[in-house]
XYZ file of C-alpha atoms in Angstrom:
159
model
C 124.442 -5.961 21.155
C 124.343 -2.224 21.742
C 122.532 0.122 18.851
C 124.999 1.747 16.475
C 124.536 4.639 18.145
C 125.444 3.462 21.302
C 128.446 1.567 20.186
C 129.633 4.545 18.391
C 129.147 6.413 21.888
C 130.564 4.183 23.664
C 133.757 2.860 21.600
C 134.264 5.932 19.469
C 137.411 7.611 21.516
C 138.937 4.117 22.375
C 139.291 3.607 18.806
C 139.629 7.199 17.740
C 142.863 7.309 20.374
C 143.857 3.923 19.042
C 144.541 4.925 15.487
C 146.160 8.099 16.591
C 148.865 5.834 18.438
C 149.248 4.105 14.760
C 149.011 7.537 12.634
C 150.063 10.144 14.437
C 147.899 12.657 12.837
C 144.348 13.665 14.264
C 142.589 14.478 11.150
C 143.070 11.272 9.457
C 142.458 9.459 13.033
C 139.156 10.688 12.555
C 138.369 10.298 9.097
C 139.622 6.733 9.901
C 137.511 6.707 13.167
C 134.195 7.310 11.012
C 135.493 4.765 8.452
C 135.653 2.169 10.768
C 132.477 2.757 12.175
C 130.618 2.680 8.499
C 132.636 -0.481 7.803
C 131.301 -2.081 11.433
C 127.792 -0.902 9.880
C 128.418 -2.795 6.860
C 129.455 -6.033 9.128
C 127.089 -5.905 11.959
C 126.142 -9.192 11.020
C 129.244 -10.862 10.809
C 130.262 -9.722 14.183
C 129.416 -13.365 16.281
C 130.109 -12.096 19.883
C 133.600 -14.162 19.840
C 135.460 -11.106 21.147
C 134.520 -7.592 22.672
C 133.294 -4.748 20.575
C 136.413 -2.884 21.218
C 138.562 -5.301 19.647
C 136.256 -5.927 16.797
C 136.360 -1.939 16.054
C 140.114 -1.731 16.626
C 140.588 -4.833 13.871
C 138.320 -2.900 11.452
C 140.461 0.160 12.328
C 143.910 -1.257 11.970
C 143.052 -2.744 8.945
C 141.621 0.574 7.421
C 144.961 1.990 8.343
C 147.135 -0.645 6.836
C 145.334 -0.222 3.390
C 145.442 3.670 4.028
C 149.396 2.631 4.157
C 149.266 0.813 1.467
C 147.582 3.291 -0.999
C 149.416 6.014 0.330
C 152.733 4.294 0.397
C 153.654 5.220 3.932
C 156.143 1.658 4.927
C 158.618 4.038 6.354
C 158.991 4.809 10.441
C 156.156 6.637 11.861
C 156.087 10.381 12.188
C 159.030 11.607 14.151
C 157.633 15.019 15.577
C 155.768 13.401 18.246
C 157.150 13.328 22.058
C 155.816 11.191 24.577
C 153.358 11.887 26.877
C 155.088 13.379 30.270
C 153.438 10.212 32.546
C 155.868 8.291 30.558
C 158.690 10.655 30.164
C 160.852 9.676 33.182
C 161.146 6.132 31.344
C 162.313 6.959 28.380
C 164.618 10.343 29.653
C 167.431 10.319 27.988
C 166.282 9.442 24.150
C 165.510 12.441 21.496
C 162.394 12.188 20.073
C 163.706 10.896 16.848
C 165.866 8.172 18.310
C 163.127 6.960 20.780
C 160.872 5.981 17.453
C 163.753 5.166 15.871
C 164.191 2.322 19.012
C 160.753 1.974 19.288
C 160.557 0.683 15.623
C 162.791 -1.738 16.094
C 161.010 -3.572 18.917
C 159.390 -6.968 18.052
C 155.626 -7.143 18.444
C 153.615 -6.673 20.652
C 156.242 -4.721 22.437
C 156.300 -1.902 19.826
C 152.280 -1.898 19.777
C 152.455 -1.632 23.356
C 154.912 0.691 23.614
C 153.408 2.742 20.842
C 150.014 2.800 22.221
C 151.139 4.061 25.645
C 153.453 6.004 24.839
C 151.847 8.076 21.842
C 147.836 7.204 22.615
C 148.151 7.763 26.353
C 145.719 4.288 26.504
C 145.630 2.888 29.766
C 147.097 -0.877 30.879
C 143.300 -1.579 30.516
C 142.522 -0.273 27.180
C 145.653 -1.389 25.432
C 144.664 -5.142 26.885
C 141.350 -4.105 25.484
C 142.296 -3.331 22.278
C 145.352 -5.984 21.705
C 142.536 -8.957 22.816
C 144.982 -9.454 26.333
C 144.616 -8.713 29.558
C 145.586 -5.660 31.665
C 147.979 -7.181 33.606
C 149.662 -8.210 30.182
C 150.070 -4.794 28.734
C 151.291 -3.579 32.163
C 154.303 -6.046 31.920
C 154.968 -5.958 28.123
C 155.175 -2.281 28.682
C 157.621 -2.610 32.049
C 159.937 -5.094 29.705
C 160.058 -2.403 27.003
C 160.896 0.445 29.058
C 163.417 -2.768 30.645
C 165.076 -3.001 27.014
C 164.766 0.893 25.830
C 166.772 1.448 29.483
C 169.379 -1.176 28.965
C 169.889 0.002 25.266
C 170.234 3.906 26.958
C 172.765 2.190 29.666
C 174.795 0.281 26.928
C 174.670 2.847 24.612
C 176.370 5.338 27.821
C 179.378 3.218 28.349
């Protein structure tokens, strides 16, 4: 296994980018970001090798944001002030901000992670597989069938 140092080099924007998809606010993405990284210092030794080091960060990061949730008391939607990235825009035309989370919310998993992560944290097909323990290919085609649904919702919703 890589040094800390290296690891942190290495991994630090992947996870970084993936807790901004989940917070939508830089400044605790980072303080998160660092938190993660003492925690994976902590638990070097009880990483076996069973999974990448990507994934292992992003599980020590999602779980530092679900108690940061919890203690905060955020169980509501997610921040509605974000818009999606303009790579993704001509997908999801036709939705204000605030009803695209709104519809995006509602998703089951992992299409709502996906869609999320793309959407918001601008991860590639790769890095989302990456990070969600799947393959590229997967996220490429769990994101198609979202836009799929958020399109037929915008059609249905039309007529």
């Amino acid at each position: 296994m890589l040094s800390m140092d290296e690891t942190y080099r290495a991994h630090a924007q992947t996870v970084y980018r993936y807790l901004l998809s989940l917070t939508h606010d830089a400044a605790l993405s980072e303080e998160l970001t660092q938190d993660t990284f003492y925690q994976a210092v902590k638990s070097v030794n009880r990483f076996d090798g069973s999974c990448k080091v990507s994934t292992w960060l992003c599980a020590i990061a999602k779980r530092l944001w679900l108690a940061d949730r919890r203690k905060r008391r955020l169980d509501g939607p997610p921040d509605e002030t974000l818009s999606a990235p303009s790579a993704e825009q001509d997908a999801l035309a036709g939705f204000s901000r605030a009803e695209l989370l709104r519809r995006l919310h509602a998703l089951d998993e992992p299409l709502r992670e996906v869609m999320y992560l793309r959407a918001f944290g601008a991860l590639s097909f790769a890095e989302i597989g990456d990070i969600l323990g799947k393959t590229e290919n997967w996220a490429r085609v769990t994101f198609y069938r979202g836009k799929q649904r958020l399109k037929k919702e915008l059609e249905t919703d039309e007529t």
